[in-house]
């Protein structure tokens, strides 16, 4: 198990952190202006979900965003595999993307028909353990954006 985590960490170190030319930790490019955030209590009203937060996992090399779908029709755009997802780190404006493996695919839940009262996830790479517990991040999925969430 320990070897598997080390291999996963090494793979993630090689993953691109940028998002179609956007700023990454290494590049120093400036990101475009951000859209207004969605307040936590508005997540249910506007997007039909309830956030369970962002946690570090895989020995700190990944971030795990979990959410519960309450209204499948409103939440459908968040589960569309064509919609890009990333985490924006407040302390550095870095954008951490969803890793994609040749055999497994993107490490996120996607479906054409989301179900109510079901939990879904998105995993984001965290190369070099850039994000630490207590850091604040925003999850962005297409037009969806959370208020800054404290990483646990």
Coordinates of N, CA, C and O in Angstrom, one line a residue:
X1 N 0.8 -1.2 0.0 CA 0.0 0.0 0.0 C 0.9 1.3 0.0 O 0.6 2.2 -0.7
X2 N 1.9 1.2 0.8 CA 2.8 2.4 0.9 C 3.5 2.7 -0.4 O 3.6 3.8 -0.8
X3 N 3.9 1.6 -1.2 CA 4.5 1.8 -2.5 C 3.5 2.4 -3.4 O 3.9 3.2 -4.2
X4 N 2.3 1.9 -3.4 CA 1.2 2.5 -4.3 C 1.1 4.0 -4.1 O 0.9 4.7 -5.1
X5 N 1.1 4.5 -2.8 CA 1.0 5.9 -2.6 C 2.2 6.7 -3.1 O 2.1 7.8 -3.6
X6 N 3.4 6.1 -3.0 CA 4.6 6.7 -3.5 C 4.5 6.8 -5.0 O 4.8 7.9 -5.6
X7 N 4.1 5.8 -5.7 CA 4.0 5.8 -7.1 C 2.9 6.8 -7.6 O 3.2 7.6 -8.5
X8 N 1.8 6.9 -6.9 CA 0.8 7.9 -7.2 C 1.3 9.3 -7.0 O 1.1 10.1 -7.8
X9 N 2.0 9.5 -5.9 CA 2.6 10.8 -5.7 C 3.6 11.2 -6.8 O 3.6 12.3 -7.2
X10 N 4.4 10.2 -7.2 CA 5.3 10.5 -8.3 C 4.6 10.9 -9.6 O 5.0 11.8 -10.3
X11 N 3.5 10.2 -9.9 CA 2.7 10.4 -11.1 C 2.1 11.8 -11.0 O 2.1 12.6 -12.0
X12 N 1.6 12.2 -9.8 CA 1.0 13.5 -9.6 C 2.0 14.6 -9.8 O 1.6 15.7 -10.2
X13 N 3.2 14.4 -9.3 CA 4.2 15.4 -9.5 C 4.4 15.8 -10.9 O 4.7 16.9 -11.3
X14 N 4.2 14.8 -11.8 CA 4.4 15.0 -13.2 C 3.2 15.6 -13.9 O 3.2 16.0 -15.1
X15 N 2.0 15.6 -13.2 CA 0.8 16.1 -13.8 C 0.9 17.6 -14.0 O 1.4 18.3 -13.2
X16 N 0.3 18.1 -15.1 CA 0.2 19.5 -15.3 C -0.7 20.1 -14.3 O -1.8 19.6 -14.1
X17 N -0.3 21.2 -13.7 CA -1.2 21.9 -12.8 C -2.0 23.0 -13.5 O -2.9 23.5 -12.9
X18 N -1.5 23.4 -14.6 CA -2.2 24.5 -15.3 C -3.5 24.1 -15.9 O -3.8 22.9 -16.0
X19 N -4.3 25.0 -16.3 CA -5.6 24.7 -16.9 C -5.7 25.5 -18.2 O -6.1 26.7 -18.1
X20 N -5.4 24.9 -19.3 CA -5.5 25.6 -20.6 C -4.7 26.9 -20.6 O -5.2 27.9 -20.9
X21 N -3.4 26.9 -20.1 CA -2.6 28.0 -20.1 C -2.8 28.9 -18.9 O -2.2 30.0 -18.8
X22 N -3.6 28.6 -17.9 CA -3.8 29.4 -16.8 C -2.6 29.3 -15.8 O -1.8 28.4 -16.0
X23 N -2.5 30.1 -14.8 CA -1.4 30.1 -13.9 C -1.3 28.8 -13.2 O -2.2 28.3 -12.7
X24 N -0.1 28.3 -13.1 CA 0.2 27.2 -12.2 C 1.3 27.6 -11.3 O 1.9 28.7 -11.4
X25 N 1.6 26.8 -10.3 CA 2.6 27.1 -9.3 C 4.0 27.4 -10.0 O 4.7 28.3 -9.6
X26 N 4.3 26.6 -11.0 CA 5.6 26.8 -11.6 C 5.7 27.9 -12.7 O 6.7 28.5 -12.8
X27 N 4.6 28.2 -13.3 CA 4.6 29.1 -14.5 C 4.6 30.6 -14.1 O 5.2 31.4 -14.8
X28 N 3.9 31.0 -13.0 CA 3.9 32.4 -12.7 C 3.0 33.3 -13.5 O 2.9 34.5 -13.4
X29 N 2.2 32.7 -14.4 CA 1.2 33.4 -15.2 C 0.1 34.0 -14.4 O -0.3 33.4 -13.4
X30 N -0.5 35.1 -14.8 CA -1.6 35.7 -14.0 C -2.9 35.1 -14.5 O -3.2 35.1 -15.7
X31 N -3.8 34.7 -13.6 CA -5.1 34.1 -14.0 C -6.1 35.3 -14.4 O -5.9 36.4 -14.0
X32 N -7.1 34.9 -15.1 CA -8.1 35.9 -15.4 C -8.9 36.3 -14.2 O -8.9 35.6 -13.2
X33 N -9.7 37.4 -14.2 CA -10.5 37.8 -13.0 C -11.5 36.7 -12.7 O -12.0 36.0 -13.5
X34 N -11.8 36.6 -11.4 CA -12.7 35.6 -10.9 C -14.1 36.1 -10.9 O -14.4 37.3 -10.7
X35 N -15.0 35.1 -11.2 CA -16.5 35.5 -11.1 C -16.9 35.5 -9.6 O -16.2 35.0 -8.8
X36 N -18.1 36.1 -9.3 CA -18.6 36.2 -8.0 C -18.7 34.7 -7.4 O -19.1 33.8 -8.1
X37 N -18.5 34.6 -6.1 CA -18.6 33.3 -5.5 C -20.1 33.0 -5.1 O -20.9 33.9 -5.0
X38 N -20.3 31.7 -4.9 CA -21.6 31.3 -4.5 C -21.6 31.0 -3.0 O -20.7 30.2 -2.6
X39 N -22.4 31.6 -2.2 CA -22.4 31.4 -0.8 C -22.8 30.0 -0.5 O -23.6 29.4 -1.3
X40 N -22.4 29.4 0.6 CA -22.6 28.0 1.0 C -24.1 27.7 1.0 O -24.6 26.7 0.6
X41 N -24.9 28.6 1.6 CA -26.4 28.4 1.7 C -27.0 28.5 0.3 O -28.1 28.0 0.1
X42 N -26.4 29.1 -0.6 CA -26.9 29.2 -2.0 C -26.6 28.0 -2.8 O -27.2 27.8 -3.9
X43 N -25.7 27.1 -2.4 CA -25.3 25.9 -3.1 C -26.5 25.1 -3.4 O -26.7 24.5 -4.5
X44 N -27.4 24.9 -2.4 CA -28.6 24.1 -2.5 C -29.6 24.8 -3.4 O -30.1 24.1 -4.3
X45 N -29.8 26.1 -3.2 CA -30.8 26.8 -4.0 C -30.4 26.9 -5.5 O -31.2 26.7 -6.4
X46 N -29.1 27.2 -5.8 CA -28.7 27.4 -7.2 C -28.2 26.1 -7.8 O -28.3 26.0 -9.1
X47 N -27.5 25.2 -7.1 CA -26.9 24.1 -7.7 C -27.4 22.8 -7.2 O -27.0 21.7 -7.8
X48 N -28.3 22.7 -6.2 CA -28.9 21.5 -5.8 C -27.9 20.5 -5.1 O -28.1 19.3 -5.1
X49 N -26.9 21.1 -4.4 CA -25.9 20.2 -3.7 C -25.6 20.8 -2.3 O -26.0 21.9 -2.0
X50 N -25.1 19.9 -1.5 CA -24.6 20.3 -0.2 C -23.1 19.9 -0.1 O -22.8 18.7 -0.3
X51 N -22.2 20.8 0.2 CA -20.8 20.5 0.2 C -20.4 19.9 1.5 O -20.9 20.2 2.6
X52 N -19.6 18.8 1.5 CA -19.0 18.2 2.6 C -17.6 18.6 2.9 O -17.0 18.1 3.8
X53 N -17.1 19.5 2.1 CA -15.8 20.1 2.3 C -14.7 19.5 1.5 O -14.9 18.6 0.6
X54 N -13.4 20.0 1.7 CA -12.3 19.5 1.0 C -11.3 19.0 2.0 O -11.0 19.6 3.0
X55 N -10.8 17.8 1.8 CA -9.8 17.1 2.7 C -8.6 16.7 1.9 O -8.7 16.4 0.7
X56 N -7.5 16.7 2.6 CA -6.2 16.1 2.0 C -6.3 14.6 2.1 O -6.9 14.0 3.0
X57 N -5.8 13.9 1.1 CA -5.8 12.5 1.0 C -4.5 12.0 0.3 O -3.8 12.9 -0.2
X58 N -4.3 10.7 0.2 CA -3.2 10.2 -0.5 C -1.9 10.8 0.0 O -1.1 11.3 -0.8
X59 N -1.7 10.8 1.3 CA -0.5 11.3 1.9 C -0.2 12.8 1.6 O 0.9 13.2 1.6
X60 N -1.3 13.5 1.4 CA -1.3 14.9 1.1 C -1.0 15.3 -0.3 O -1.0 16.5 -0.6
X61 N -1.0 14.3 -1.2 CA -0.7 14.6 -2.6 C -2.0 14.8 -3.4 O -2.0 15.1 -4.6
X62 N -3.2 14.7 -2.8 CA -4.4 14.9 -3.4 C -5.4 15.6 -2.5 O -5.3 15.5 -1.3
X63 N -6.3 16.4 -3.1 CA -7.4 17.0 -2.4 C -8.7 16.3 -2.8 O -8.9 16.0 -4.0
X64 N -9.6 16.0 -1.8 CA -10.8 15.3 -2.1 C -12.0 16.2 -1.7 O -12.2 16.6 -0.6
X65 N -12.7 16.6 -2.8 CA -14.0 17.4 -2.6 C -15.2 16.5 -2.6 O -15.4 15.8 -3.6
X66 N -15.9 16.5 -1.6 CA -17.2 15.6 -1.5 C -18.4 16.5 -1.4 O -18.4 17.5 -0.8
X67 N -19.4 16.1 -2.1 CA -20.7 16.8 -2.0 C -21.9 15.8 -2.2 O -21.7 14.8 -2.8
X68 N -23.0 16.2 -1.7 CA -24.2 15.4 -1.8 C -25.2 16.1 -2.7 O -25.5 17.3 -2.6
X69 N -25.8 15.4 -3.6 CA -26.7 15.9 -4.6 C -28.1 15.9 -3.9 O -28.6 14.8 -3.4
X70 N -28.8 17.0 -3.8 CA -30.1 17.1 -3.3 C -31.1 17.3 -4.4 O -32.3 16.8 -4.3
X71 N -30.8 18.0 -5.4 CA -31.6 18.2 -6.6 C -30.9 17.8 -7.9 O -30.0 18.5 -8.4
X72 N -31.1 16.6 -8.4 CA -30.4 16.1 -9.5 C -30.4 17.0 -10.8 O -29.4 17.1 -11.5
X73 N -31.5 17.6 -11.0 CA -31.7 18.5 -12.2 C -30.7 19.7 -12.1 O -30.1 20.0 -13.1
X74 N -30.7 20.3 -10.9 CA -29.8 21.5 -10.7 C -28.3 21.1 -10.7 O -27.4 21.8 -11.2
X75 N -28.0 19.9 -10.2 CA -26.6 19.4 -10.0 C -26.1 18.8 -11.3 O -24.8 18.6 -11.4
X76 N -26.9 18.6 -12.3 CA -26.4 17.9 -13.5 C -25.2 18.5 -14.2 O -24.2 17.8 -14.5
X77 N -25.1 19.8 -14.3 CA -23.8 20.4 -14.9 C -22.6 20.1 -14.1 O -21.5 20.0 -14.7
X78 N -22.6 19.9 -12.8 CA -21.4 19.6 -12.0 C -20.9 18.2 -12.3 O -19.8 17.9 -12.0
X79 N -21.8 17.3 -12.8 CA -21.4 15.9 -13.0 C -21.2 15.6 -14.5 O -21.0 14.4 -14.8
X80 N -21.1 16.6 -15.3 CA -20.9 16.4 -16.7 C -19.4 16.3 -17.0 O -18.6 17.3 -16.6
X81 N -18.9 15.3 -17.5 CA -17.5 15.0 -17.7 C -16.8 16.1 -18.7 O -15.6 16.2 -18.7
X82 N -17.6 16.8 -19.5 CA -17.1 17.8 -20.4 C -16.8 19.1 -19.7 O -16.1 19.9 -20.3
X83 N -17.4 19.3 -18.5 CA -17.1 20.5 -17.8 C -15.9 20.4 -16.9 O -15.7 19.5 -16.2
X84 N -14.9 21.3 -17.1 CA -13.6 21.3 -16.4 C -13.8 21.7 -15.0 O -14.5 22.6 -14.7
X85 N -13.1 21.0 -14.1 CA -13.1 21.3 -12.7 C -11.6 21.6 -12.2 O -10.7 20.9 -12.7
X86 N -11.5 22.5 -11.3 CA -10.2 22.8 -10.7 C -10.4 23.4 -9.3 O -11.5 23.8 -9.0
X87 N -9.3 23.4 -8.5 CA -9.3 24.1 -7.2 C -8.4 25.3 -7.4 O -7.3 25.2 -7.9
X88 N -8.9 26.4 -6.9 CA -8.0 27.6 -6.9 C -7.6 27.8 -5.4 O -8.4 27.9 -4.5
X89 N -6.3 27.9 -5.2 CA -5.7 28.0 -3.9 C -5.6 29.5 -3.6 O -5.0 30.3 -4.3
X90 N -6.2 29.9 -2.5 CA -6.3 31.3 -2.1 C -4.9 32.0 -1.9 O -4.6 33.1 -2.3
X91 N -4.0 31.2 -1.2 CA -2.7 31.8 -0.9 C -1.8 32.1 -2.0 O -0.9 32.9 -2.0
X92 N -2.0 31.4 -3.2 CA -1.1 31.5 -4.3 C -1.8 31.7 -5.6 O -1.1 31.9 -6.6
X93 N -3.1 31.6 -5.7 CA -3.8 31.7 -6.9 C -3.5 30.5 -7.9 O -3.8 30.6 -9.1
X94 N -2.9 29.5 -7.4 CA -2.6 28.3 -8.2 C -3.8 27.6 -8.5 O -4.8 27.6 -7.7
X95 N -3.9 26.9 -9.6 CA -5.0 26.1 -10.0 C -4.6 24.7 -10.1 O -3.7 24.3 -10.8
X96 N -5.3 23.8 -9.3 CA -5.0 22.4 -9.2 C -6.0 21.7 -9.9 O -7.2 21.8 -9.7
X97 N -5.6 20.8 -10.9 CA -6.6 20.2 -11.8 C -6.9 18.8 -11.3 O -6.3 18.2 -10.4
X98 N -7.8 18.1 -12.0 CA -8.2 16.7 -11.8 C -7.2 15.9 -12.6 O -7.1 16.0 -13.8
X99 N -6.5 15.0 -11.9 CA -5.6 14.1 -12.6 C -6.4 13.1 -13.5 O -7.4 12.7 -13.1
X100 N -5.8 12.8 -14.6 CA -6.4 11.9 -15.6 C -5.4 10.7 -15.8 O -4.3 11.0 -16.3
X101 N -5.8 9.5 -15.6 CA -5.0 8.3 -15.8 C -5.5 7.6 -17.1 O -6.7 7.6 -17.4
X102 N -4.6 7.0 -17.8 CA -4.9 6.4 -19.0 C -5.9 5.2 -18.8 O -6.7 4.9 -19.6
X103 N -5.7 4.5 -17.7 CA -6.6 3.3 -17.4 C -7.8 3.7 -16.6 O -8.9 3.1 -16.9
X104 N -7.7 4.6 -15.7 CA -8.8 4.9 -14.8 C -9.7 6.1 -15.4 O -10.9 6.2 -15.1
X105 N -9.0 7.0 -16.1 CA -9.7 8.3 -16.5 C -9.6 9.3 -15.5 O -8.7 9.3 -14.6
X106 N -10.4 10.3 -15.6 CA -10.4 11.4 -14.6 C -10.9 11.0 -13.2 O -11.9 10.2 -13.2
X107 N -10.3 11.4 -12.2 CA -10.6 11.0 -10.8 C -11.7 11.9 -10.3 O -11.5 12.7 -9.4
X108 N -12.9 11.7 -10.9 CA -14.1 12.4 -10.4 C -15.4 11.7 -10.8 O -15.3 10.9 -11.7
X109 N -16.4 11.9 -10.0 CA -17.7 11.3 -10.4 C -18.3 12.0 -11.5 O -18.4 13.2 -11.5
X110 N -18.8 11.3 -12.5 CA -19.5 11.9 -13.6 C -20.7 10.9 -14.0 O -20.6 9.7 -13.8
X111 N -21.8 11.5 -14.4 CA -22.9 10.7 -14.8 C -23.9 11.6 -15.6 O -23.9 12.8 -15.4
X112 N -24.7 11.0 -16.4 CA -25.7 11.7 -17.2 C -26.9 11.9 -16.3 O -27.7 12.8 -16.6
X113 N -27.1 11.0 -15.4 CA -28.4 11.0 -14.6 C -28.0 11.0 -13.1 O -28.0 9.9 -12.5
X114 N -27.7 12.1 -12.5 CA -27.4 12.1 -11.1 C -28.6 11.7 -10.2 O -29.7 11.9 -10.6
X115 N -28.3 11.1 -9.1 CA -29.3 10.7 -8.2 C -29.4 11.5 -6.9 O -28.3 11.9 -6.4
X116 N -30.6 11.8 -6.5 CA -30.8 12.6 -5.2 C -30.3 11.7 -4.0 O -30.3 10.5 -4.0
X117 N -29.8 12.5 -3.0 CA -29.3 11.9 -1.8 C -28.2 10.9 -2.0 O -28.1 9.9 -1.3
X118 N -27.3 11.2 -2.9 CA -26.1 10.4 -3.2 C -24.9 11.3 -3.1 O -25.0 12.4 -3.6
X119 N -23.8 10.8 -2.5 CA -22.6 11.6 -2.4 C -21.7 11.4 -3.7 O -21.7 10.2 -4.2
X120 N -21.1 12.4 -4.1 CA -20.2 12.4 -5.3 C -18.9 13.0 -4.9 O -18.8 13.7 -3.9
X121 N -17.8 12.8 -5.7 CA -16.5 13.3 -5.3 C -15.8 13.8 -6.5 O -16.1 13.5 -7.7
X122 N -14.7 14.6 -6.3 CA -13.8 15.0 -7.3 C -12.4 15.1 -6.5 O -12.3 15.6 -5.5
X123 N -11.4 14.4 -7.1 CA -10.1 14.4 -6.6 C -9.2 15.4 -7.4 O -9.3 15.4 -8.6
X124 N -8.4 16.2 -6.7 CA -7.5 17.2 -7.4 C -6.1 16.9 -7.0 O -5.8 16.5 -5.9
X125 N -5.2 17.0 -7.9 CA -3.8 16.8 -7.7 C -3.3 17.9 -6.7 O -3.7 19.0 -6.8
X126 N -2.3 17.6 -5.9 CA -1.7 18.6 -5.0 C -0.2 18.3 -5.0 O 0.4 17.9 -4.1
X127 N 0.5 18.6 -6.2 CA 1.9 18.4 -6.3 C 2.7 19.1 -5.3 O 2.5 20.3 -5.0
X128 N 3.7 18.4 -4.8 CA 4.6 19.0 -3.8 C 3.9 19.3 -2.5 O 4.4 20.1 -1.7
X129 N 2.7 18.8 -2.3 CA 1.9 19.1 -1.1 C 1.8 20.6 -0.9 O 1.9 21.1 0.2
X130 N 1.5 21.3 -2.0 CA 1.4 22.8 -2.0 C 0.3 23.2 -1.0 O 0.5 24.1 -0.2
X131 N -0.9 22.6 -1.0 CA -2.0 22.9 -0.1 C -1.8 22.1 1.2 O -1.6 20.9 1.2
X132 N -1.9 22.8 2.3 CA -1.8 22.2 3.6 C -3.1 22.3 4.4 O -3.9 23.2 4.1
X133 N -3.3 21.6 5.5 CA -4.5 21.7 6.3 C -4.5 23.2 6.8 O -3.5 23.8 7.2
X134 N -5.7 23.7 6.7 CA -6.0 25.1 7.1 C -5.9 26.1 6.0 O -6.4 27.2 6.1
X135 N -5.3 25.7 4.8 CA -5.4 26.6 3.7 C -6.8 26.7 3.2 O -7.6 25.9 3.4
X136 N -7.1 27.8 2.5 CA -8.4 28.1 1.9 C -8.4 27.9 0.4 O -7.5 28.4 -0.3
X137 N -9.3 27.2 -0.1 CA -9.4 26.9 -1.6 C -10.9 27.1 -2.0 O -11.8 27.0 -1.2
X138 N -11.0 27.4 -3.3 CA -12.3 27.5 -3.9 C -12.4 26.4 -5.0 O -11.5 26.2 -5.8
X139 N -13.5 25.7 -5.0 CA -13.7 24.6 -6.0 C -14.5 25.3 -7.2 O -15.5 25.9 -7.0
X140 N -14.0 25.1 -8.4 CA -14.6 25.7 -9.6 C -14.9 24.5 -10.6 O -14.0 23.7 -10.9
X141 N -16.2 24.5 -11.0 CA -16.6 23.5 -12.0 C -17.5 24.2 -13.0 O -18.6 24.5 -12.7
X142 N -16.9 24.6 -14.1 CA -17.6 25.4 -15.1 C -18.0 26.8 -14.5 O -17.2 27.5 -14.0
X143 N -19.3 27.1 -14.4 CA -19.8 28.3 -13.9 C -20.0 28.3 -12.3 O -20.2 29.3 -11.7
X144 N -19.8 27.1 -11.8 CA -20.0 26.9 -10.3 C -18.7 27.3 -9.6 O -17.6 27.0 -10.1
X145 N -18.8 28.0 -8.5 CA -17.7 28.4 -7.7 C -18.1 28.4 -6.2 O -19.1 29.0 -5.9
X146 N -17.3 27.8 -5.4 CA -17.6 27.9 -3.9 C -17.0 29.1 -3.3 O -16.0 29.6 -3.8
X147 N -17.5 29.5 -2.2 CA -16.7 30.4 -1.3 C -15.5 29.7 -0.9 O -15.5 28.4 -0.9
X148 N -14.5 30.4 -0.4 CA -13.3 29.7 0.0 C -13.6 28.7 1.2 O -14.3 29.0 2.1
X149 N -13.1 27.5 1.0 CA -13.3 26.4 1.9 C -12.0 26.1 2.6 O -10.9 26.0 2.0
X150 N -12.0 25.9 3.9 CA -10.8 25.5 4.7 C -10.5 24.1 4.5 O -11.4 23.2 4.8
X151 N -9.3 23.7 4.1 CA -8.9 22.4 3.8 C -8.7 21.7 5.2 O -8.0 22.2 6.1
X152 N -9.2 20.4 5.3 CA -9.1 19.7 6.5 C -8.1 18.6 6.3 O -7.8 18.1 5.2

